[in-house]
N, CA and C of each residue as an Amber inpcrd file, in Angstrom:
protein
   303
   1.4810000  18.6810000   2.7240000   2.0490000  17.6170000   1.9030000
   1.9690000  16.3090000   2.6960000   1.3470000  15.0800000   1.9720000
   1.5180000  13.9080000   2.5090000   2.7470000  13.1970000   2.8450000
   3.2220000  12.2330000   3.5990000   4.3310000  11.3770000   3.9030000
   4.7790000  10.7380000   2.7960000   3.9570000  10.4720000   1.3630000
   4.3220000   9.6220000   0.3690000   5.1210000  11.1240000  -0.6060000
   4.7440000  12.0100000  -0.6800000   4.2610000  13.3330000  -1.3020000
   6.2680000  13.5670000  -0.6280000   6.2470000  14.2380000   0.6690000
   7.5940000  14.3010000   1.2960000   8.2350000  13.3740000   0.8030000
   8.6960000  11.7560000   1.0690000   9.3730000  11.1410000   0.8180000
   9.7890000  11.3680000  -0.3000000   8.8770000  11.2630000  -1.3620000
   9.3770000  11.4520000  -2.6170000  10.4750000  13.1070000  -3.1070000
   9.7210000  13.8140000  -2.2870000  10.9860000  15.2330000  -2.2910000
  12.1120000  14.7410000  -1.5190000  12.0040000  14.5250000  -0.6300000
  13.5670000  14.1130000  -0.0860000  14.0920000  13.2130000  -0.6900000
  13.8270000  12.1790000  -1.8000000  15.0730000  11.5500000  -2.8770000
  15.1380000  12.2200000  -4.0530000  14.4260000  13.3100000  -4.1150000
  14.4910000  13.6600000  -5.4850000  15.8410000  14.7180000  -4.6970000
  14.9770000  15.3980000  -3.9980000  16.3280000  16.8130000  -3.5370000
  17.7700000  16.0100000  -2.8100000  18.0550000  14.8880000  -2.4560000
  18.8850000  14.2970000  -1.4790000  19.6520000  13.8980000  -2.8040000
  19.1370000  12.8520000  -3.3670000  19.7340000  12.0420000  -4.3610000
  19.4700000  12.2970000  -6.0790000  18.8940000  13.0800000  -6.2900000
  18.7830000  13.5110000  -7.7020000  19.3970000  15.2160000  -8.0110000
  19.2490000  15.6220000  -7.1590000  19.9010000  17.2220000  -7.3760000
  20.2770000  17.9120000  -8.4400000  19.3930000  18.3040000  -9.1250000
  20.0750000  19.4060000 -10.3760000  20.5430000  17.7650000 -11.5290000
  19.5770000  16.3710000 -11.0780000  20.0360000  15.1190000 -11.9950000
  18.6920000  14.9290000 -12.9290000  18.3620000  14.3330000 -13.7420000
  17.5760000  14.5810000 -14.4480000  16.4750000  12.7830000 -14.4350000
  17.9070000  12.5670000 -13.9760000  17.4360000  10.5670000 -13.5010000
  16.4410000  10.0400000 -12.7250000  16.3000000  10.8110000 -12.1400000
  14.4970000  10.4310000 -11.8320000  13.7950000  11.1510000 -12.8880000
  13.4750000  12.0650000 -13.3780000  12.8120000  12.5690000 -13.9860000
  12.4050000  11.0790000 -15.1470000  13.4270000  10.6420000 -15.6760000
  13.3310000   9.6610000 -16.8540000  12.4380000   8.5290000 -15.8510000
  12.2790000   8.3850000 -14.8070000  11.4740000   7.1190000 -13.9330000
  10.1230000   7.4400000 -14.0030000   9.8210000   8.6860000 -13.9660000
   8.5810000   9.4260000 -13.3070000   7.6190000   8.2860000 -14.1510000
   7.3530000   7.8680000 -15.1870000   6.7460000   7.4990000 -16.3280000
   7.1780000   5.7980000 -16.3310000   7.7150000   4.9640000 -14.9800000
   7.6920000   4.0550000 -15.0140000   6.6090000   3.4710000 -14.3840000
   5.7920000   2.4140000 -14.2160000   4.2940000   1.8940000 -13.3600000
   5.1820000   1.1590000 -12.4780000   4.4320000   1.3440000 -11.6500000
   4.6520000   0.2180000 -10.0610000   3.4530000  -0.3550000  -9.8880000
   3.2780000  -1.7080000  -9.0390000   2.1660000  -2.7230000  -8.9720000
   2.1790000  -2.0250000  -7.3400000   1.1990000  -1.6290000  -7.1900000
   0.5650000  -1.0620000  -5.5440000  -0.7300000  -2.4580000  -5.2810000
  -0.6410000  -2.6720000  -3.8020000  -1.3460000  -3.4540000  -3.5230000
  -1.6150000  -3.4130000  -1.9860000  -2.9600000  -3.3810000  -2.2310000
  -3.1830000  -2.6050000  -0.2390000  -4.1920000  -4.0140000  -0.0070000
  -3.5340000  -4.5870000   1.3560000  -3.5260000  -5.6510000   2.0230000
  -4.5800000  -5.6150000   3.3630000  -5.8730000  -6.5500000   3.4430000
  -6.6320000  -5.7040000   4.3640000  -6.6820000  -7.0790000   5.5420000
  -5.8160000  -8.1420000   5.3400000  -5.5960000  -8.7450000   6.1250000
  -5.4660000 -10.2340000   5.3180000  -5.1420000 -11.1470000   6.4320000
  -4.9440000 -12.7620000   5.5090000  -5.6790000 -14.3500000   6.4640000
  -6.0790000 -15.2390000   5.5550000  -6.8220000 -16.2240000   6.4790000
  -6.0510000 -17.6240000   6.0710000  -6.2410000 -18.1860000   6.4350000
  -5.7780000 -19.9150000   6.3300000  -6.9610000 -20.7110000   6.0560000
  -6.8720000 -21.3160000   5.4860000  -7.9810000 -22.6050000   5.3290000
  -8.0810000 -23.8850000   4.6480000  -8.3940000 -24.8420000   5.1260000
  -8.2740000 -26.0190000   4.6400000  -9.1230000 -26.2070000   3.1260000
  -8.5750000 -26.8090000   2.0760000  -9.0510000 -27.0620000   0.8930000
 -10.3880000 -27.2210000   0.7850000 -10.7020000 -28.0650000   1.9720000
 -12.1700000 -28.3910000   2.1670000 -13.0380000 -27.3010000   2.2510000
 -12.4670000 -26.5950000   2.8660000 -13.3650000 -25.0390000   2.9830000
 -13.5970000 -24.2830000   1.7310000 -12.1450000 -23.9370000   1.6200000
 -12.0150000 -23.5330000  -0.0570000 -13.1560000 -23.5290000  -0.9290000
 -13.5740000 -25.2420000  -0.9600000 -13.7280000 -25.6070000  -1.9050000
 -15.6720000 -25.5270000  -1.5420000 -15.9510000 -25.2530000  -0.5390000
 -17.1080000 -25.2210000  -0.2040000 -17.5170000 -23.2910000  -0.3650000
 -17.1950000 -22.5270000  -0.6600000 -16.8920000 -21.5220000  -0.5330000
 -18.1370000 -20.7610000  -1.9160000 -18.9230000 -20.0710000  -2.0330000
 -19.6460000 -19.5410000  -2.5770000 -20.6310000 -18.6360000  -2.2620000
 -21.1380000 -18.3010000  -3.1710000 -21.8800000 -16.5270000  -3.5740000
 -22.3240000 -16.4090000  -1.8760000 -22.0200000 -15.3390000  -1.3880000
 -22.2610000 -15.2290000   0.1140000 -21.4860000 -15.3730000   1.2030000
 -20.7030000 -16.5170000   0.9150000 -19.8680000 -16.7640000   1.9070000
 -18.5100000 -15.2930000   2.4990000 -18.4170000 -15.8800000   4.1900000
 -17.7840000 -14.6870000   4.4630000 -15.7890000 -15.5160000   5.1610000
 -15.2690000 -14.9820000   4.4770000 -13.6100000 -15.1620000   5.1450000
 -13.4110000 -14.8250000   5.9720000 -13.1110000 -14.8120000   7.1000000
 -12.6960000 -14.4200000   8.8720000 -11.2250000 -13.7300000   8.1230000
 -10.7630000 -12.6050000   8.1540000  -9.5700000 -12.2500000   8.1150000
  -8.2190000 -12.1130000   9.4380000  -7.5410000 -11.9960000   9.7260000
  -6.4200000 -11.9180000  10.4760000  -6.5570000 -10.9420000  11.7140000
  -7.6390000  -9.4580000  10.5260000  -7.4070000  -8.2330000  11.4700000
  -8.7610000  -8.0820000  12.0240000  -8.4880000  -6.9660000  13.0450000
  -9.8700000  -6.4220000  13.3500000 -10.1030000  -5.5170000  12.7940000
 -11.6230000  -4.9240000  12.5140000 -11.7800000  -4.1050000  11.5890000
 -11.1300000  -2.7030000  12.1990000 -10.8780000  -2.0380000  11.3410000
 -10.2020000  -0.3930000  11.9780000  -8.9350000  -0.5070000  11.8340000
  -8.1750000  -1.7030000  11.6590000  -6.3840000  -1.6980000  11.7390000
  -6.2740000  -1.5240000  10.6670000  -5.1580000  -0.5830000  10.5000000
  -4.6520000   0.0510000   9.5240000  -4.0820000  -1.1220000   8.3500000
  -4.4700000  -0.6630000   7.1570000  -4.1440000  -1.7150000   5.8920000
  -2.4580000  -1.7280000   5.6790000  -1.8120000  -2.7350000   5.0320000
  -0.7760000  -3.1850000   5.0940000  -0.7960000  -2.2730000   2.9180000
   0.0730000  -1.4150000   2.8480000   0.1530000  -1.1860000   1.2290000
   1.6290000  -1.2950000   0.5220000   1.7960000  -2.2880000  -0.3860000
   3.2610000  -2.6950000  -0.6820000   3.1150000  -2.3220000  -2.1980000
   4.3490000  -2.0370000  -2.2830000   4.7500000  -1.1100000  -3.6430000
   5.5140000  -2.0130000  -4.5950000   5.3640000  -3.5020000  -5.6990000
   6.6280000  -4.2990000  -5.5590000   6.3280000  -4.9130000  -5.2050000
   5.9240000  -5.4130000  -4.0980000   5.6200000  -7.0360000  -3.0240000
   6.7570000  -6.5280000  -2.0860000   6.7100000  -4.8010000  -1.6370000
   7.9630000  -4.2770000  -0.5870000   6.6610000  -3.5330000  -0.1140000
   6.4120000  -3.9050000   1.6510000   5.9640000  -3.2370000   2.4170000
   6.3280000  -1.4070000   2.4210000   5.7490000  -0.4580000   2.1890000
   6.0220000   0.1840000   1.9020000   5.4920000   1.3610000   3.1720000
   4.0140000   0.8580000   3.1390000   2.8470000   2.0940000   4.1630000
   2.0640000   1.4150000   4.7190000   1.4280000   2.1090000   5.9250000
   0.1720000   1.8830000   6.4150000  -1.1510000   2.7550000   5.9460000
  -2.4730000   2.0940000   5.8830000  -3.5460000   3.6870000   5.5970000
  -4.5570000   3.0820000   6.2940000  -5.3720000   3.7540000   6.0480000
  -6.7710000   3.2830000   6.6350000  -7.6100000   3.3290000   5.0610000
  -8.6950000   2.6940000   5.1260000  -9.7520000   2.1670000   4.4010000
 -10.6530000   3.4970000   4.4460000 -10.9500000   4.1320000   3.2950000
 -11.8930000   5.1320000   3.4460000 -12.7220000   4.8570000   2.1490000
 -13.8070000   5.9640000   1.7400000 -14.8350000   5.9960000   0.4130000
 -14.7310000   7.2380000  -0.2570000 -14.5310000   7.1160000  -1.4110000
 -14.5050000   8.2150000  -1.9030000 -15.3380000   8.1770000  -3.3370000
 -16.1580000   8.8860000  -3.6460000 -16.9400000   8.9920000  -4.8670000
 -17.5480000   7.2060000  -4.8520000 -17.7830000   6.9430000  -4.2040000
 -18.3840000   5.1040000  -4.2170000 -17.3290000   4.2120000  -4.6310000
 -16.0910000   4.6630000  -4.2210000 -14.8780000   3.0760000  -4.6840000
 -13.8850000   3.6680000  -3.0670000 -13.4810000   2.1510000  -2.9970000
 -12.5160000   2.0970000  -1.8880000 -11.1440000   2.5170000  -2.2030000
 -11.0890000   3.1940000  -0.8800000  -9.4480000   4.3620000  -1.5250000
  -8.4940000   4.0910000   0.1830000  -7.7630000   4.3170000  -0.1590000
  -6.6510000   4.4970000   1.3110000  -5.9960000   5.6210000   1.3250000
  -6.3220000   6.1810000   2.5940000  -5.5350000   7.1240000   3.0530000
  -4.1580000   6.5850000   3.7570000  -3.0140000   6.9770000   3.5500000
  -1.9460000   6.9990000   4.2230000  -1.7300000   7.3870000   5.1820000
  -1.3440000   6.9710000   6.5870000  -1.1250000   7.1500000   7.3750000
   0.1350000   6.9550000   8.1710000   1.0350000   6.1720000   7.4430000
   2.3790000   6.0170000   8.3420000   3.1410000   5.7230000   6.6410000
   4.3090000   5.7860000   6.8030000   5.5170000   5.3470000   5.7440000
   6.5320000   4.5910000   6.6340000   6.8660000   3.7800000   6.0260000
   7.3940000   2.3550000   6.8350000   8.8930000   2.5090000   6.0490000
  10.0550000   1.9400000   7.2500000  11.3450000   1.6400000   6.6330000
  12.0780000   2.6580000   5.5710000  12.7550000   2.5830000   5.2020000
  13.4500000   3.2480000   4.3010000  12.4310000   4.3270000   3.2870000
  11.7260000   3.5520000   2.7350000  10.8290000   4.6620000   2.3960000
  10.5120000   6.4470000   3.1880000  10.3920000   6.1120000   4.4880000
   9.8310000   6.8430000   5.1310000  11.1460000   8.2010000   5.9210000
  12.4900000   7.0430000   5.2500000  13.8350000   7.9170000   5.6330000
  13.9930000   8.9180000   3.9180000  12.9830000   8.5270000   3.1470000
  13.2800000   9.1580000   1.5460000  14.0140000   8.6200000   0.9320000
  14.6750000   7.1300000   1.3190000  15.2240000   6.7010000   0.2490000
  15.1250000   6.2010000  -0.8420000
């Protein structure tokens, strides 16, 4: 079982118990958004910016992606391929999440 996979059993068994109240959530959407780093740049650049051009990002390649659940830091993963589209594996659970709350 994954860390996202666990977490989620430990609030269901901790805080839902024999409750039916998550169950009614299961069927709510969350906005997931995996973060592969961030740049700064002057308008001027911006604005010079086309088919080709490359963004210098923050990270080096290989550091683990930043994935927020909400606009709430949630996980770390790494960048992998799967069937030809970019996917993340999980690799750490961050903060409260990662206590199952």
């Amino acid at each position: 079982m994954d860390g996202v996979a666990e977490a989620a059993e430990a609030l269901k068994s901790e805080f839902f118990a024999g409750d039916s109240a998550l169950d009614r959530l299961n069927d709510v959407q969350l906005d997931v958004r995996v973060e592969l780093g961030r740049s700064r740049m002057l308008v001027d650049d911006v604005l010079r910016l086309g088919s080709g051009s490359v963004v210098e990002l923050d990270r080096p390649s290989g550091d683990p992606v930043d994935i927020f659940v909400n606009n709430g830091l949630v996980a770390r993963g790494e960048v992998v391929v799967l069937d030809e589209r970019f996917c993340v594996r999980i690799t750490e659970i961050l903060g409260r999440a990662a206590e199952g709350i």
